[in-house]
Tab-separated table of C-alpha atoms and ligand atoms in Angstrom:
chain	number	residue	atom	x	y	z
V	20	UNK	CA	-101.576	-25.617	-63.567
V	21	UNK	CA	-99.939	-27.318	-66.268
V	22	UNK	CA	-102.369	-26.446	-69.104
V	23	UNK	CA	-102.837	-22.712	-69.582
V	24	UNK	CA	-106.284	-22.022	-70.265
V	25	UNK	CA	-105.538	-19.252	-72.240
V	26	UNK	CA	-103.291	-21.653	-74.314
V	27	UNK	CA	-106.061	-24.070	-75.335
V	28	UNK	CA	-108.522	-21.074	-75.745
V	29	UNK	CA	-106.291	-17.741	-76.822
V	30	UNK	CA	-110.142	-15.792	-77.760
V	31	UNK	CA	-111.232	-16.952	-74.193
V	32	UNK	CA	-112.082	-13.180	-72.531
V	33	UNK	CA	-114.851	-14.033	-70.921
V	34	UNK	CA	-115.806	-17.431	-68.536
V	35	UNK	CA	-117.576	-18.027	-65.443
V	36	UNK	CA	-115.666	-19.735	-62.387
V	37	UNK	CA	-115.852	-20.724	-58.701
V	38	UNK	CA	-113.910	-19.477	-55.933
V	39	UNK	CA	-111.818	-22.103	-54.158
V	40	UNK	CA	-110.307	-19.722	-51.562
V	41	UNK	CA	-110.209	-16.136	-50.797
V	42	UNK	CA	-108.460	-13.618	-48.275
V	43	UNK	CA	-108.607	-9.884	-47.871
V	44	UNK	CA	-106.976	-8.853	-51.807
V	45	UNK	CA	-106.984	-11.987	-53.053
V	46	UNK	CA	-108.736	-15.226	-54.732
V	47	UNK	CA	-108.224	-18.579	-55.680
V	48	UNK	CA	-110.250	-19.537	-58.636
V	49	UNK	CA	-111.149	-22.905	-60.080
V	50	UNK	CA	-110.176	-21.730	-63.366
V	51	UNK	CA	-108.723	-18.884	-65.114
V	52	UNK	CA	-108.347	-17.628	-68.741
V	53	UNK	CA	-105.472	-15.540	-67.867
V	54	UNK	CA	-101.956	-15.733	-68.640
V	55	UNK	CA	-99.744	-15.816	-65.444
V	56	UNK	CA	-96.407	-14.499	-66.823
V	57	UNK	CA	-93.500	-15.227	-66.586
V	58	UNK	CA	-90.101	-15.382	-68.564
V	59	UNK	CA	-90.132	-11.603	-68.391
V	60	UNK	CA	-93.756	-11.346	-69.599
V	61	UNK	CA	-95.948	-9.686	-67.196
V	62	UNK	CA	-99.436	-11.426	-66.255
V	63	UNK	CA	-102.685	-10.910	-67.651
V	64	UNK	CA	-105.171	-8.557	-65.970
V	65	UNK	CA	-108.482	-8.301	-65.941
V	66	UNK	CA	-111.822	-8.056	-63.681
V	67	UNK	CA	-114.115	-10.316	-61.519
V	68	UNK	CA	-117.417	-10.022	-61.501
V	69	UNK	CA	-118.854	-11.216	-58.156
V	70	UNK	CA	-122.365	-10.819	-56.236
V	71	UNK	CA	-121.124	-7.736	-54.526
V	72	UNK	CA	-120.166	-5.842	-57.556
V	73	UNK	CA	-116.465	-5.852	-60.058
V	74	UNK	CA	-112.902	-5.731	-59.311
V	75	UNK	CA	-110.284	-5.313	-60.969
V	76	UNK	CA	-107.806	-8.152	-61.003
V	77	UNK	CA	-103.742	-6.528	-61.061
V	78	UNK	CA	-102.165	-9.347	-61.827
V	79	UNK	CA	-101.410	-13.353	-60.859
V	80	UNK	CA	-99.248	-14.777	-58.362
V	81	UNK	CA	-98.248	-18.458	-58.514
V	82	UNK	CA	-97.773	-19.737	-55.401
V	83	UNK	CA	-97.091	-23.975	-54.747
V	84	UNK	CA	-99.059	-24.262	-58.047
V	85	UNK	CA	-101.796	-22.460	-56.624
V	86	UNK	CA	-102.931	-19.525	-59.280
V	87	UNK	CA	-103.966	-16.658	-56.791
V	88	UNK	CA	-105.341	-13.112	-58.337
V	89	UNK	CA	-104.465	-10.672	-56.445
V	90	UNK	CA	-107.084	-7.475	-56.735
V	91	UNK	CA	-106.819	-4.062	-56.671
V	92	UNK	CA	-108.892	-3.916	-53.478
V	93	UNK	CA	-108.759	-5.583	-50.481
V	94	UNK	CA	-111.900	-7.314	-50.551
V	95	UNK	CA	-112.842	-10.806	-49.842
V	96	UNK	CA	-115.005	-12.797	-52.522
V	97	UNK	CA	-117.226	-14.761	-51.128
V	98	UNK	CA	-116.945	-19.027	-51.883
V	99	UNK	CA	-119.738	-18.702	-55.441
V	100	UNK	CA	-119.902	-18.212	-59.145
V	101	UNK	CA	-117.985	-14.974	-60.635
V	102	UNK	CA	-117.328	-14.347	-64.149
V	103	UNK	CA	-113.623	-13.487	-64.794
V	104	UNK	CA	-113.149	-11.002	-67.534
V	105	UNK	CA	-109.632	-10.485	-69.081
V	106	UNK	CA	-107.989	-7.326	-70.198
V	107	UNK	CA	-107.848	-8.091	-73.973
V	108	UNK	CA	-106.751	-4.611	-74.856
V	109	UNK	CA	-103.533	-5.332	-72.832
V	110	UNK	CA	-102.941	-9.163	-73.937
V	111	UNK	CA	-102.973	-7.808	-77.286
V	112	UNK	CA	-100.161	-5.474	-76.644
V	113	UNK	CA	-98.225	-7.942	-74.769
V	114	UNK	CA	-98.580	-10.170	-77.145
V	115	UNK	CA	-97.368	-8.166	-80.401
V	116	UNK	CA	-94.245	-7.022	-78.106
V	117	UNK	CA	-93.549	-11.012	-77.052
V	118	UNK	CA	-94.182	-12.312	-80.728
V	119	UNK	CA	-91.884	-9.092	-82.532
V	120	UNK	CA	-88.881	-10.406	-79.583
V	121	UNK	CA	-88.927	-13.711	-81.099
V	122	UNK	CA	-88.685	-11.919	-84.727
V	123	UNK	CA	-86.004	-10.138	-83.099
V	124	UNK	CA	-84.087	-12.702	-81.369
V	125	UNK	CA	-84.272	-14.982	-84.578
V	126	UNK	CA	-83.082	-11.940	-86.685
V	127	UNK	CA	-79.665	-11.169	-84.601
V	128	UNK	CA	-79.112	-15.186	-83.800
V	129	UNK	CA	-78.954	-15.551	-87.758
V	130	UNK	CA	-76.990	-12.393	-88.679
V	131	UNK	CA	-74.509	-13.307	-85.365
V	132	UNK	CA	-74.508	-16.619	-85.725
V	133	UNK	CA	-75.200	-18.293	-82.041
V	134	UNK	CA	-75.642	-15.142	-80.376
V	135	UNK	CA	-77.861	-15.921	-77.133
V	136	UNK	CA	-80.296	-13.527	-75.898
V	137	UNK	CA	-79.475	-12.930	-71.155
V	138	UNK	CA	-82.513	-11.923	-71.164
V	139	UNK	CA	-85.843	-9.986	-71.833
V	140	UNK	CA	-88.757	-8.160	-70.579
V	141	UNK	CA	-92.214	-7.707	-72.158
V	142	UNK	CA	-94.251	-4.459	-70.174
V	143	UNK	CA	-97.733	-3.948	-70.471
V	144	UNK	CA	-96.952	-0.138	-71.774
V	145	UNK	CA	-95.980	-1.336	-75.357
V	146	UNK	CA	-91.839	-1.343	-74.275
V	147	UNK	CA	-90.219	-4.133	-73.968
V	148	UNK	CA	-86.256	-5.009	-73.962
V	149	UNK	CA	-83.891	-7.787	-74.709
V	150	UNK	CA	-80.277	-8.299	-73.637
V	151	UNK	CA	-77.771	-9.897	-75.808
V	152	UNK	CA	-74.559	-12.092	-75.002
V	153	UNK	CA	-72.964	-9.562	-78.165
V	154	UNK	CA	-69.515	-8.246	-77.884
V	155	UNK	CA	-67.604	-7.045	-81.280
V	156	UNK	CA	-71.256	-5.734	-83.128
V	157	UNK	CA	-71.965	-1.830	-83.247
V	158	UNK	CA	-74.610	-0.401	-81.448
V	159	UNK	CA	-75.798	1.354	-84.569
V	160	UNK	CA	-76.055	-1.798	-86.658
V	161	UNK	CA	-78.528	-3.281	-83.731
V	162	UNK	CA	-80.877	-0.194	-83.733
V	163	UNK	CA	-81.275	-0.504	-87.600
V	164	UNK	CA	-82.363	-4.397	-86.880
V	165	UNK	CA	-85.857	-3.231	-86.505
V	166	UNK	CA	-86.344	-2.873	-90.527
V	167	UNK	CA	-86.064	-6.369	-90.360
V	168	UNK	CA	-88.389	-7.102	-88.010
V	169	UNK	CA	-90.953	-4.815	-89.855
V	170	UNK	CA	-90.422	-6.834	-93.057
V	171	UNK	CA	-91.284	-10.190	-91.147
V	172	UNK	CA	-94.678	-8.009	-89.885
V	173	UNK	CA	-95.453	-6.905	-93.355
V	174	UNK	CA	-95.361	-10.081	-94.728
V	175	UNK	CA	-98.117	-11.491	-92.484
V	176	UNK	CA	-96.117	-14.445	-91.478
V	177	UNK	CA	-97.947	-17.503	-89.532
V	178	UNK	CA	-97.390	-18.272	-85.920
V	179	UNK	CA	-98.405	-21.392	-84.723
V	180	UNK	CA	-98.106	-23.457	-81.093
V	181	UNK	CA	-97.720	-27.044	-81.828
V	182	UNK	CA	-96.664	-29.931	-78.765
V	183	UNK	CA	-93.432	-32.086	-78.947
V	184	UNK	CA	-92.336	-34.939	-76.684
V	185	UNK	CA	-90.121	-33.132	-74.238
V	186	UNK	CA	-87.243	-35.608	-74.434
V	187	UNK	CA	-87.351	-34.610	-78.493
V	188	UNK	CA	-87.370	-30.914	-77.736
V	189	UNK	CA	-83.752	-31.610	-75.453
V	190	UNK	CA	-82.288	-32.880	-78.758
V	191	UNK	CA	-83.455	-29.973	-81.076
V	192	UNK	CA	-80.537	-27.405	-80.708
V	193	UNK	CA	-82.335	-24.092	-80.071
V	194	UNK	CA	-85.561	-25.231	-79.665
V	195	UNK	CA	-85.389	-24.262	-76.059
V	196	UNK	CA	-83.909	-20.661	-75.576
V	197	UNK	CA	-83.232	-18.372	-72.820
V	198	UNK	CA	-86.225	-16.137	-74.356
V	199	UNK	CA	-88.823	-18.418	-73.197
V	200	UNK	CA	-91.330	-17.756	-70.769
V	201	UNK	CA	-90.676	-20.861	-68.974
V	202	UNK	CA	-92.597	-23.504	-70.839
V	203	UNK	CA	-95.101	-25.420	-68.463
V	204	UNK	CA	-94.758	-28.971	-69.991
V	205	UNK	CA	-98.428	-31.253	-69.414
V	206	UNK	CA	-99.184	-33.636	-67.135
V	207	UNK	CA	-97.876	-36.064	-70.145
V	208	UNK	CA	-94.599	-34.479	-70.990
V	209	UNK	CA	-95.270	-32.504	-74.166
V	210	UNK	CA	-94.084	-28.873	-74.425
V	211	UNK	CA	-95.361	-26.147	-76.129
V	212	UNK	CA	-93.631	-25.220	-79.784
V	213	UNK	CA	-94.340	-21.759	-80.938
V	214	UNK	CA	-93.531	-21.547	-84.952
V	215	UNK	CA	-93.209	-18.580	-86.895
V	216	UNK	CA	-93.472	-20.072	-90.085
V	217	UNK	CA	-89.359	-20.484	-91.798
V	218	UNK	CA	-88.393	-17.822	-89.159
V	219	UNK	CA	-88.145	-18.971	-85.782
V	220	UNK	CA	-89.377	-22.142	-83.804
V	221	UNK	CA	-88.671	-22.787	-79.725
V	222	UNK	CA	-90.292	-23.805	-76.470
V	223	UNK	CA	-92.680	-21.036	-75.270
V	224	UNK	CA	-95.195	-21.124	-72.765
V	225	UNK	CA	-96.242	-17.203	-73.638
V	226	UNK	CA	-98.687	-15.163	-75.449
V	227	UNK	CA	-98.586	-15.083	-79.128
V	228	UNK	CA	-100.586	-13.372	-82.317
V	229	UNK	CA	-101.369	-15.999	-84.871
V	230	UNK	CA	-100.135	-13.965	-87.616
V	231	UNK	CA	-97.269	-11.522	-87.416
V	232	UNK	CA	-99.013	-9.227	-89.390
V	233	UNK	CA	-101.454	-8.438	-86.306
V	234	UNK	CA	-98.507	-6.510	-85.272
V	235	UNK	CA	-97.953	-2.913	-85.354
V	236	UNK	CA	-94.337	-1.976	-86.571
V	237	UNK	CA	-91.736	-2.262	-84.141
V	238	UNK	CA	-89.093	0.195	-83.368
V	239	UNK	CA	-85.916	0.141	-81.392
V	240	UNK	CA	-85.418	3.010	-79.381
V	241	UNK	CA	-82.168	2.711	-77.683
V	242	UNK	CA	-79.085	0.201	-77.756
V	243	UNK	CA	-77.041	-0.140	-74.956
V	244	UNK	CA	-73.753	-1.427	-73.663
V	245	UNK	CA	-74.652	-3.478	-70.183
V	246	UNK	CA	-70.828	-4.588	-69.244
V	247	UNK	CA	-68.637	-6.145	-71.222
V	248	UNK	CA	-70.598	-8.820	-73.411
V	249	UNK	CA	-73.837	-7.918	-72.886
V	250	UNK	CA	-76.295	-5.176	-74.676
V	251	UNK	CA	-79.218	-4.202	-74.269
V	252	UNK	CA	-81.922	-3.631	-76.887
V	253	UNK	CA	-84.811	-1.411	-75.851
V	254	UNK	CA	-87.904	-1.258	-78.503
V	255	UNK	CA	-91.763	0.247	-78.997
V	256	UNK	CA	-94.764	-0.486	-80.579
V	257	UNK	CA	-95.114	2.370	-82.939
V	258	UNK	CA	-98.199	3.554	-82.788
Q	320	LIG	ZN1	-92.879	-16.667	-76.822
C-alpha cells in the first residue's frame, strides 16, 4: 500500500470493505482507513463490523505489503462485506502528540543549530518521547522547551501535507529527517511533505492535525541523559 487511505481521506472513520483473506485473529482487507504506524507511531485501532457480530481491531501488521489487522479475538471473518470503524478518539491523541514532536524537533534544531533527533516514539496513552544527538545543552533548558511549543499551539498555526518529486525532496537539506514515520512514496515517486506553516516542513508519512491549535498544551515531563550524546525528552498532553 503505497497510498494511505487515511492520507487522502484524514475524516474517513467509517467505510465498508471486503475481506481478501482471513485466519484465526486476523484479516486481510481490501481497504483500510487506518493508519499502520510506523516511525515510532503506533497503528490505528479500531473495530470490524462483520455478519457475526464486532471486533475490535488491536492494531496493523504489514507483512510483504500485505496490511493484515490483527483482532483482539481469535476469530475468523468470513470472505464478505464488513464495515471497518476506526478509533478516532485515539488518532486524535496520536496525532496532537506526532504534530507537537515536529514543533518540538523544529524548536531545539533552530535553538541548537543541526541538532538531529535518534529517535522518537508516539504512544496511544498521550506520552510520547524523543531522543536527541545533544551533548553540551542542560537538561533544565530542554524541559523549559515546552513554552515554546505551547506558543506555536496557541497561535493556531496551519499544517498542511503537500507531494514533491522524490528526487527534489533528496536535494532539500532537512526535508527528510530521522523523525519521520517512514514516508511511503506513490506508485509515481512523489512523497508526502507535511508543513507547519514558517515552522517546520519534512517528509512524513504520519498522522497530523490540520491546525496546531487542535492541540492541547504540551508538557515535558522528564529530560534525560541516554549515554554520552544522546538525551532523551519525555512529554504529555496536558489535559
Ligand atoms: Zn509527522
Amino acid at each position: 500500500m503505497a497510498v494511505y487511505l487515511c492520507h487522502q481521506f484524514p475524516d474517513l472513520h467509517q467505510h465498508e470493505a471486503n475481506v481478501l483473506d482471513a485466519a484465526p485473529g486476523r484479516v486481510l482487507l481490501d481497504r483500510s482507513a487506518l493508519h499502520p504506524g510506523g516511525g515510532g507511531q503506533v497503528s490505528d485501532t479500531g473495530w470490524i463490523e462483520h455478519a457475526g457480530g464486532v471486533v475490535a481491531i488491536a492494531g496493523v501488521e504489514t507483512v510483504d505489503d500485505a496490511v493484515w489487522h490483527v483482532l483482539t479475538e481469535s476469530v475468523e471473518l468470513a470472505a464478505a462485506p464488513v464495515v471497518v470503524l476506526v478509533d478516532a478518539e485515539r488518532r486524535a491523541r496520536v496525532a496532537q502528540l506526532h504534530t507537537d514532536s515536529h514543533i518540538l524537533n523544529a524548536i531545539v534544531f533552530e535553538r541548537f543549530p543541526g541538532t538531529l533527533v535518534t529517535g522518537a516514539q508516539i504512544n496511544d496513552d498521550g506520552t510520547g518521547r524523543m531522543d536527541f544527538d545533544l551533548t553540551e545543552i542542560d537538561n533544565d533548558v530542554l524541559r523549559s522547551l515546552d513554552g515554546a511549543v505551547n506558543e506555536i499551539i496557541r497561535r493556531q498555526v496551519e499544517v498542511r501535507s503537500t507531494y514533491v518529486d522524490a528526487a527534489q525532496a533528496d536535494a532539500v537539506a532537512g526535508l527528510v529527517r530521522s523523525l519521520s514515520v517512514a514516508p511511503p512514496p506513490t506508485p509515481d515517486g512523489q512523497l508526502r511533505i507535511i508543513d507547519i506553516d514558517g515552522i517546520d516542513r519534512q517528509a512524513c508519512g504520519g498522522t497530523h492535525l490540520s491546525n496546531t491549535g487542535q492541540s492541547l498544551p504540551l508538557r515535558i515531563t522528564k529530560v534525560e541523559s541516554k549515554g554520552k550524546r544522546n538525551r532523551r525528552i519525555r512529554f504529555a498532553l496536558d489535559g
